[in-house]
Amino acid sequence: AQSVAQPEDQVNVAEGNPLTVKCTYSVSGNPYLFWYVQYPNRGLQFLLKYITGDNLVKGSYGFEAEFNKSQTSFHLKKPSALVSDSALYFCAVRGYNTDKLIFGTGTRLQVFP
Amino acid sequence: DAMVIQNPRYQVTQFGKPVTLSCSQTLNHNVMYWYQQKSSQAPKLLFHYYDKDFNNEADTPDNFQSRRPNTSFCFLDIRSPGLGDAAMYLCATRRLESNQPQHFGDGTRLSIL
């Protein structure tokens, strides 16, 4: 069965510091991995995806993620956090030959000035 | 800009009074999804359409129905809303034959009196 784990309910970081939001996955076959961000009372905004190719994926708003097959991880990173990055972040996986996204439980990122 | 539009953004209905939420898209995507999201939890897939083919999730209550009269529009009908149906309802679209991510609308927040 496919699954996604986001082990941290909340991540706190000071503005200007690097941030990491963790995600691990379990899927049969090659995974399609996604990160979405959700601001209050808004839908999910796509940040980046890994389908194939380079393990380091660059996305919107300065975010990047590193695909690590041996550790089955796809952690979201940003070199320098902004207060405006404070939001709810979801990791998701879509397995091969399926159209459904399996979401993690979400991680709330709080960036303090 | 091409986008996914949900109306209304906020909907209040009475316990047991039928309600319809709408979603429209200008992306010409062949797949449309409806999700239910409760208080910062992960979105839960209710059903999706591939063109006009309806795919219901096994655990979606019978109280929830959907219609897709054409490519651009999709409706979520809740026949007899209960207090437990208060949630954010998210519509998303995707072109099945691509590796592109799902595009989400900003959701409709449903309150039950």
mmCIF file of C-alpha atoms in Angstrom:
data_model
loop_
_atom_site.group_PDB
_atom_site.id
_atom_site.type_symbol
_atom_site.label_atom_id
_atom_site.label_comp_id
_atom_site.label_asym_id
_atom_site.label_seq_id
_atom_site.Cartn_x
_atom_site.Cartn_y
_atom_site.Cartn_z
ATOM 1 C CA ALA A 1 0.000 0.000 0.000
ATOM 2 C CA GLN A 2 1.121 3.518 -0.713
ATOM 3 C CA SER A 3 1.721 5.913 2.144
ATOM 4 C CA VAL A 4 3.368 9.182 3.013
ATOM 5 C CA ALA A 5 4.680 10.217 6.419
ATOM 6 C CA GLN A 6 5.387 13.700 7.627
ATOM 7 C CA PRO A 7 6.857 13.082 11.069
ATOM 8 C CA GLU A 8 6.661 16.664 12.318
ATOM 9 C CA ASP A 9 3.348 18.361 13.036
ATOM 10 C CA GLN A 10 5.097 21.710 13.307
ATOM 11 C CA VAL A 11 8.456 23.163 12.374
ATOM 12 C CA ASN A 12 9.643 26.452 13.860
ATOM 13 C CA VAL A 13 12.466 28.422 12.306
ATOM 14 C CA ALA A 14 13.810 31.935 12.561
ATOM 15 C CA GLU A 15 13.613 34.186 9.527
ATOM 16 C CA GLY A 16 16.776 33.968 7.462
ATOM 17 C CA ASN A 17 17.661 30.474 8.681
ATOM 18 C CA PRO A 18 17.465 27.393 6.477
ATOM 19 C CA LEU A 19 14.377 25.253 6.800
ATOM 20 C CA THR A 20 13.652 21.577 6.238
ATOM 21 C CA VAL A 21 10.256 19.892 6.215
ATOM 22 C CA LYS A 22 10.541 16.121 6.240
ATOM 23 C CA CYS A 23 8.690 13.571 4.151
ATOM 24 C CA THR A 24 9.136 9.834 3.702
ATOM 25 C CA TYR A 25 7.123 7.617 1.408
ATOM 26 C CA SER A 26 6.259 4.037 0.646
ATOM 27 C CA VAL A 27 5.116 3.090 -2.837
ATOM 28 C CA SER A 28 5.362 0.224 -5.283
ATOM 29 C CA GLY A 29 7.414 1.100 -8.312
ATOM 30 C CA ASN A 30 8.804 4.500 -9.110
ATOM 31 C CA PRO A 31 7.172 7.277 -7.109
ATOM 32 C CA TYR A 32 5.784 10.539 -8.342
ATOM 33 C CA LEU A 33 6.334 12.951 -5.448
ATOM 34 C CA PHE A 34 4.829 16.366 -4.853
ATOM 35 C CA TRP A 35 4.933 19.198 -2.365
ATOM 36 C CA TYR A 36 2.012 21.551 -1.882
ATOM 37 C CA VAL A 37 1.582 24.579 0.369
ATOM 38 C CA GLN A 38 -1.685 25.781 1.849
ATOM 39 C CA TYR A 39 -2.311 29.240 3.274
ATOM 40 C CA PRO A 40 -5.307 29.885 5.557
ATOM 41 C CA ASN A 41 -8.659 29.548 3.763
ATOM 42 C CA ARG A 42 -6.968 28.817 0.452
ATOM 43 C CA GLY A 43 -6.552 25.767 -1.719
ATOM 44 C CA LEU A 44 -3.360 23.803 -2.154
ATOM 45 C CA GLN A 45 -0.661 25.468 -4.224
ATOM 46 C CA PHE A 46 1.795 23.291 -6.095
ATOM 47 C CA LEU A 47 5.443 23.889 -5.144
ATOM 48 C CA LEU A 48 7.433 21.195 -6.895
ATOM 49 C CA LYS A 49 7.465 17.617 -8.090
ATOM 50 C CA TYR A 50 9.819 14.714 -8.668
ATOM 51 C CA ILE A 51 9.025 12.374 -11.517
ATOM 52 C CA THR A 52 12.424 11.271 -12.741
ATOM 53 C CA GLY A 53 15.859 12.730 -13.357
ATOM 54 C CA ASP A 54 17.933 14.859 -11.021
ATOM 55 C CA ASN A 55 17.476 14.088 -7.371
ATOM 56 C CA LEU A 56 17.481 17.788 -6.460
ATOM 57 C CA VAL A 57 14.311 19.445 -7.628
ATOM 58 C CA LYS A 58 13.851 23.202 -7.646
ATOM 59 C CA GLY A 59 10.411 24.706 -7.297
ATOM 60 C CA SER A 60 8.479 27.866 -6.656
ATOM 61 C CA TYR A 61 9.370 30.620 -4.160
ATOM 62 C CA GLY A 62 12.948 29.384 -3.664
ATOM 63 C CA PHE A 63 11.947 25.949 -2.393
ATOM 64 C CA GLU A 64 13.752 22.771 -3.373
ATOM 65 C CA ALA A 65 13.501 19.126 -2.452
ATOM 66 C CA GLU A 66 15.897 16.240 -2.539
ATOM 67 C CA PHE A 67 14.751 12.809 -3.627
ATOM 68 C CA ASN A 68 16.614 10.056 -1.805
ATOM 69 C CA LYS A 69 15.665 6.620 -3.067
ATOM 70 C CA SER A 70 17.646 4.624 -0.503
ATOM 71 C CA GLN A 71 16.041 6.500 2.384
ATOM 72 C CA THR A 72 12.666 6.814 0.597
ATOM 73 C CA SER A 73 12.627 10.483 1.499
ATOM 74 C CA PHE A 74 11.681 13.694 -0.247
ATOM 75 C CA HIS A 75 12.473 16.491 2.196
ATOM 76 C CA LEU A 76 11.508 20.072 1.364
ATOM 77 C CA LYS A 77 14.179 22.717 1.906
ATOM 78 C CA LYS A 78 14.789 26.406 1.583
ATOM 79 C CA PRO A 79 18.135 28.114 2.256
ATOM 80 C CA SER A 80 16.659 31.217 3.901
ATOM 81 C CA ALA A 81 13.177 31.232 5.413
ATOM 82 C CA LEU A 82 10.772 34.148 5.162
ATOM 83 C CA VAL A 83 7.960 35.012 7.560
ATOM 84 C CA SER A 84 5.630 34.751 4.548
ATOM 85 C CA ASP A 85 6.599 31.061 4.195
ATOM 86 C CA SER A 86 4.540 30.323 7.314
ATOM 87 C CA ALA A 87 1.845 27.943 6.125
ATOM 88 C CA LEU A 88 0.756 24.301 6.057
ATOM 89 C CA TYR A 89 2.854 22.037 3.854
ATOM 90 C CA PHE A 90 1.720 18.732 2.393
ATOM 91 C CA CYS A 91 3.838 16.036 0.820
ATOM 92 C CA ALA A 92 2.038 13.699 -1.574
ATOM 93 C CA VAL A 93 2.831 10.617 -3.629
ATOM 94 C CA ARG A 94 1.230 9.194 -6.722
ATOM 95 C CA GLY A 95 2.198 5.663 -7.456
ATOM 96 C CA TYR A 96 2.783 4.217 -10.859
ATOM 97 C CA ASN A 97 -0.382 3.457 -12.791
ATOM 98 C CA THR A 98 -2.700 5.280 -10.453
ATOM 99 C CA ASP A 99 -4.200 8.711 -10.619
ATOM 100 C CA LYS A 100 -4.762 9.302 -6.923
ATOM 101 C CA LEU A 101 -2.610 11.400 -4.646
ATOM 102 C CA ILE A 102 -1.832 10.093 -1.201
ATOM 103 C CA PHE A 103 -1.197 13.007 1.138
ATOM 104 C CA GLY A 104 0.841 13.189 4.288
ATOM 105 C CA THR A 105 -0.741 14.597 7.411
ATOM 106 C CA GLY A 106 0.792 18.012 6.836
ATOM 107 C CA THR A 107 3.443 20.054 8.621
ATOM 108 C CA ARG A 108 2.780 23.533 9.877
ATOM 109 C CA LEU A 109 5.773 25.773 9.261
ATOM 110 C CA GLN A 110 6.117 28.789 11.520
ATOM 111 C CA VAL A 111 8.802 31.317 10.633
ATOM 112 C CA PHE A 112 9.520 33.843 13.379
ATOM 113 C CA PRO A 113 10.858 37.343 12.671
ATOM 114 C CA ASP B 1 -5.157 33.085 -16.398
ATOM 115 C CA ALA B 2 -6.337 29.529 -16.666
ATOM 116 C CA MET B 3 -7.557 28.376 -13.315
ATOM 117 C CA VAL B 4 -9.880 26.355 -11.131
ATOM 118 C CA ILE B 5 -12.720 28.395 -9.648
ATOM 119 C CA GLN B 6 -14.943 27.330 -6.795
ATOM 120 C CA ASN B 7 -18.184 29.024 -5.880
ATOM 121 C CA PRO B 8 -19.193 30.094 -3.405
ATOM 122 C CA ARG B 9 -16.112 30.512 -1.221
ATOM 123 C CA TYR B 10 -18.227 30.285 1.907
ATOM 124 C CA GLN B 11 -21.510 28.433 2.194
ATOM 125 C CA VAL B 12 -23.813 28.180 5.174
ATOM 126 C CA THR B 13 -26.655 25.692 5.176
ATOM 127 C CA GLN B 14 -29.031 24.190 7.670
ATOM 128 C CA PHE B 15 -28.834 20.699 9.052
ATOM 129 C CA GLY B 16 -30.501 18.385 6.530
ATOM 130 C CA LYS B 17 -30.961 21.041 3.828
ATOM 131 C CA PRO B 18 -29.450 20.021 0.483
ATOM 132 C CA VAL B 19 -26.547 22.074 -0.751
ATOM 133 C CA THR B 20 -24.589 22.222 -4.003
ATOM 134 C CA LEU B 21 -21.024 23.363 -4.422
ATOM 135 C CA SER B 22 -19.633 24.196 -7.839
ATOM 136 C CA CYS B 23 -16.274 24.026 -9.556
ATOM 137 C CA SER B 24 -15.289 25.299 -12.972
ATOM 138 C CA GLN B 25 -12.016 25.136 -14.836
ATOM 139 C CA THR B 26 -10.483 26.814 -17.842
ATOM 140 C CA LEU B 27 -7.564 24.384 -18.071
ATOM 141 C CA ASN B 28 -9.408 21.892 -20.282
ATOM 142 C CA HIS B 29 -8.287 19.088 -17.982
ATOM 143 C CA ASN B 30 -9.995 15.746 -18.364
ATOM 144 C CA VAL B 31 -9.836 14.738 -14.692
ATOM 145 C CA MET B 32 -11.677 16.564 -11.908
ATOM 146 C CA TYR B 33 -11.491 15.685 -8.232
ATOM 147 C CA TRP B 34 -13.468 16.555 -5.117
ATOM 148 C CA TYR B 35 -11.752 16.489 -1.738
ATOM 149 C CA GLN B 36 -13.002 17.080 1.780
ATOM 150 C CA GLN B 37 -10.590 18.723 4.196
ATOM 151 C CA LYS B 38 -11.281 19.136 7.896
ATOM 152 C CA SER B 39 -9.399 21.533 10.173
ATOM 153 C CA SER B 40 -5.882 21.438 8.697
ATOM 154 C CA GLN B 41 -5.974 17.698 8.086
ATOM 155 C CA ALA B 42 -4.893 16.135 4.822
ATOM 156 C CA PRO B 43 -7.446 16.404 2.012
ATOM 157 C CA LYS B 44 -9.587 13.296 1.681
ATOM 158 C CA LEU B 45 -10.584 12.242 -1.824
ATOM 159 C CA LEU B 46 -14.340 11.828 -2.206
ATOM 160 C CA PHE B 47 -14.555 10.991 -5.912
ATOM 161 C CA HIS B 48 -13.162 11.938 -9.269
ATOM 162 C CA TYR B 49 -14.157 12.025 -12.905
ATOM 163 C CA TYR B 50 -12.122 10.986 -15.856
ATOM 164 C CA ASP B 51 -14.074 12.798 -18.535
ATOM 165 C CA LYS B 52 -17.585 11.626 -17.697
ATOM 166 C CA ASP B 53 -16.517 8.407 -16.010
ATOM 167 C CA PHE B 54 -17.339 8.697 -12.324
ATOM 168 C CA ASN B 55 -15.068 7.063 -9.736
ATOM 169 C CA ASN B 56 -16.332 6.953 -6.186
ATOM 170 C CA GLU B 57 -14.082 6.258 -3.209
ATOM 171 C CA ALA B 58 -15.225 3.246 -1.229
ATOM 172 C CA ASP B 59 -15.642 5.204 1.995
ATOM 173 C CA THR B 60 -17.456 8.219 0.553
ATOM 174 C CA PRO B 61 -20.891 8.422 2.191
ATOM 175 C CA ASP B 62 -23.960 8.022 -0.020
ATOM 176 C CA ASN B 63 -24.983 11.485 1.139
ATOM 177 C CA PHE B 64 -22.379 12.890 -1.258
ATOM 178 C CA GLN B 65 -23.138 12.941 -4.963
ATOM 179 C CA SER B 66 -21.512 14.575 -7.934
ATOM 180 C CA ARG B 67 -22.352 15.711 -11.433
ATOM 181 C CA ARG B 68 -20.143 16.689 -14.321
ATOM 182 C CA PRO B 69 -22.332 18.051 -17.123
ATOM 183 C CA ASN B 70 -19.366 19.049 -19.308
ATOM 184 C CA THR B 71 -15.577 19.298 -19.263
ATOM 185 C CA SER B 72 -15.548 22.669 -17.539
ATOM 186 C CA PHE B 73 -17.966 22.159 -14.668
ATOM 187 C CA CYS B 74 -18.314 19.772 -11.790
ATOM 188 C CA PHE B 75 -20.767 19.892 -8.877
ATOM 189 C CA LEU B 76 -20.773 18.393 -5.419
ATOM 190 C CA ASP B 77 -24.226 17.737 -3.976
ATOM 191 C CA ILE B 78 -24.708 16.990 -0.302
ATOM 192 C CA ARG B 79 -28.224 15.630 0.003
ATOM 193 C CA SER B 80 -28.740 15.924 3.758
ATOM 194 C CA PRO B 81 -25.842 17.689 5.406
ATOM 195 C CA GLY B 82 -24.989 16.711 8.937
ATOM 196 C CA LEU B 83 -22.861 18.590 11.430
ATOM 197 C CA GLY B 84 -19.963 16.300 10.587
ATOM 198 C CA ASP B 85 -19.990 17.501 6.984
ATOM 199 C CA ALA B 86 -18.775 20.955 7.956
ATOM 200 C CA ALA B 87 -15.425 21.215 6.195
ATOM 201 C CA MET B 88 -13.467 22.803 3.383
ATOM 202 C CA TYR B 89 -14.309 21.227 0.036
ATOM 203 C CA LEU B 90 -11.570 21.379 -2.560
ATOM 204 C CA CYS B 91 -11.847 20.837 -6.288
ATOM 205 C CA ALA B 92 -8.804 19.900 -8.324
ATOM 206 C CA THR B 93 -8.101 19.128 -11.970
ATOM 207 C CA ARG B 94 -5.438 17.346 -13.974
ATOM 208 C CA ARG B 95 -4.700 16.179 -17.470
ATOM 209 C CA LEU B 96 -4.424 12.432 -17.083
ATOM 210 C CA GLU B 97 -1.943 11.811 -19.883
ATOM 211 C CA SER B 98 0.654 14.149 -18.419
ATOM 212 C CA ASN B 99 2.965 14.125 -15.413
ATOM 213 C CA GLN B 100 1.647 17.500 -14.361
ATOM 214 C CA PRO B 101 0.364 18.025 -10.834
ATOM 215 C CA GLN B 102 -3.209 18.476 -9.748
ATOM 216 C CA HIS B 103 -4.357 22.118 -9.801
ATOM 217 C CA PHE B 104 -6.537 23.118 -6.871
ATOM 218 C CA GLY B 105 -9.222 25.719 -6.482
ATOM 219 C CA ASP B 106 -9.402 27.863 -3.353
ATOM 220 C CA GLY B 107 -12.136 25.731 -1.898
ATOM 221 C CA THR B 108 -15.583 26.265 -0.432
ATOM 222 C CA ARG B 109 -15.864 26.368 3.335
ATOM 223 C CA LEU B 110 -19.157 24.778 4.318
ATOM 224 C CA SER B 111 -20.789 25.521 7.659
ATOM 225 C CA ILE B 112 -23.817 23.652 8.985
ATOM 226 C CA LEU B 113 -26.261 25.363 11.342
#
